[in-house]
Amino acid sequence: MKNISRKKFLGRLGFGLASIPLTLKGISAATMGNSTKNETDCGYTDPATEGPFFVKNTAKTVNINFTNLPGNPMRVSGTIYGDTEGRVLVPSAKIEIWHCDDEGVYHPTGSGDISKYKDTQVALRGYVISDENGKYSFRSIVPGLYAGRRRHIHYKISAQGFKTLTTQSYWLSEKGDQRSQIDRTDRNTEECRYIDFKKQKNGFHKGEFDIFLKKI
Ligand SMILES: [Fe+2]
């Protein structure tokens, strides 16, 4: 399904496409060309900082924007894998999601257990569970921007038998822009954590984010 190990190998060694036929017999540029951006081999999904605004024990909801805050609608879906090649599906993984509002503010602007906060203080947080095929999906609004960071979504993924992963995803359309250049956090983000969002006819910004977990 994915040419992950091969591409990772090439990437780590720093080979350009032009040098491939000379350096590695049997791996053709045509084979490499079959991969799309979403299938770029990145190996296991890299961690990224949790940041100061992770709240524990939020509610299960496919609508992360359960308080209906204003903003552009977005839907993210993907598959949780338990290897780097997309062969091992991870059902029943808990995917906790949190992000800021349209104006760059977290609700709450704090951390700790959710019991510390009033219901009215909590928004744009929650979790979903992957299905029997490892698939997950949630909807929300496109997060805004806040000082020093590029646009991002936070995730914490936990599943039995796998290392818990805390990470962030970004917008492919904003890769390398001015905001990205001033963002000192998570500098060496692998390609697979940039989501290629497409705006649908119904107004939703729709993107796919596959996650690759390491076994314990
Ligand atoms: Fe953040």
Coordinates of C-alpha atoms in Angstrom, one line a residue, residues 55-126:
V55 CA -7.0 18.9 29.3
K56 CA -7.5 15.3 30.5
N57 CA -10.7 13.4 30.5
T58 CA -12.6 15.3 27.8
A59 CA -15.8 13.8 26.3
K60 CA -16.2 11.4 23.4
T61 CA -17.6 13.4 20.4
V62 CA -17.2 13.4 16.7
N63 CA -18.1 17.0 16.8
I64 CA -15.1 18.6 18.5
N65 CA -16.8 22.0 18.1
F66 CA -19.7 20.9 20.3
T67 CA -20.4 24.4 21.5
N68 CA -20.8 25.7 18.0
L69 CA -18.1 28.4 18.0
P70 CA -17.9 30.3 14.8
G71 CA -15.4 29.4 12.1
N72 CA -14.8 27.5 8.8
P73 CA -16.0 23.9 9.1
M74 CA -13.4 21.2 8.8
R75 CA -13.4 17.4 8.8
V76 CA -10.4 15.2 9.4
S77 CA -10.4 11.5 8.9
G78 CA -7.7 8.8 8.6
T79 CA -6.5 5.5 9.7
I80 CA -4.5 4.4 12.7
Y81 CA -1.8 1.9 11.8
G82 CA 0.4 -0.2 14.0
D83 CA 3.3 -0.4 11.6
T84 CA 5.0 1.8 9.0
E85 CA 3.6 0.0 6.0
G86 CA -0.1 0.4 6.4
R87 CA -0.7 -3.3 6.9
V88 CA -1.6 -3.4 10.6
L89 CA -4.8 -1.6 11.5
V90 CA -5.4 -0.4 15.0
P91 CA -9.1 -0.6 16.1
S92 CA -10.3 1.0 19.4
A93 CA -7.5 3.6 19.5
K94 CA -8.5 6.7 21.5
I95 CA -7.7 9.9 19.6
E96 CA -7.9 12.9 21.8
I97 CA -8.1 16.2 19.8
W98 CA -7.7 19.8 20.9
H99 CA -7.1 23.1 19.1
C100 CA -7.7 26.8 19.4
D101 CA -10.7 28.7 18.2
D102 CA -11.0 30.9 15.1
E103 CA -9.3 33.7 16.9
G104 CA -6.4 31.6 18.3
V105 CA -7.8 31.1 21.8
Y106 CA -7.9 27.7 23.7
H107 CA -10.9 26.8 25.9
P108 CA -9.8 26.7 28.6
T109 CA -6.4 28.4 28.3
G110 CA -5.1 25.9 30.8
S111 CA -4.4 22.2 31.4
G112 CA -5.1 19.5 34.0
D113 CA -8.2 17.5 34.5
I114 CA -11.5 18.6 33.0
S115 CA -13.1 18.5 36.5
K116 CA -11.2 21.7 37.3
Y117 CA -13.3 23.7 34.8
K118 CA -16.9 24.7 34.4
D119 CA -18.7 23.3 31.4
T120 CA -18.9 26.8 29.9
Q121 CA -15.1 27.0 29.8
V122 CA -14.6 23.9 27.8
A123 CA -14.7 23.8 23.9
L124 CA -12.8 22.5 20.9
R125 CA -11.7 19.3 22.7
G126 CA -12.8 15.8 22.8

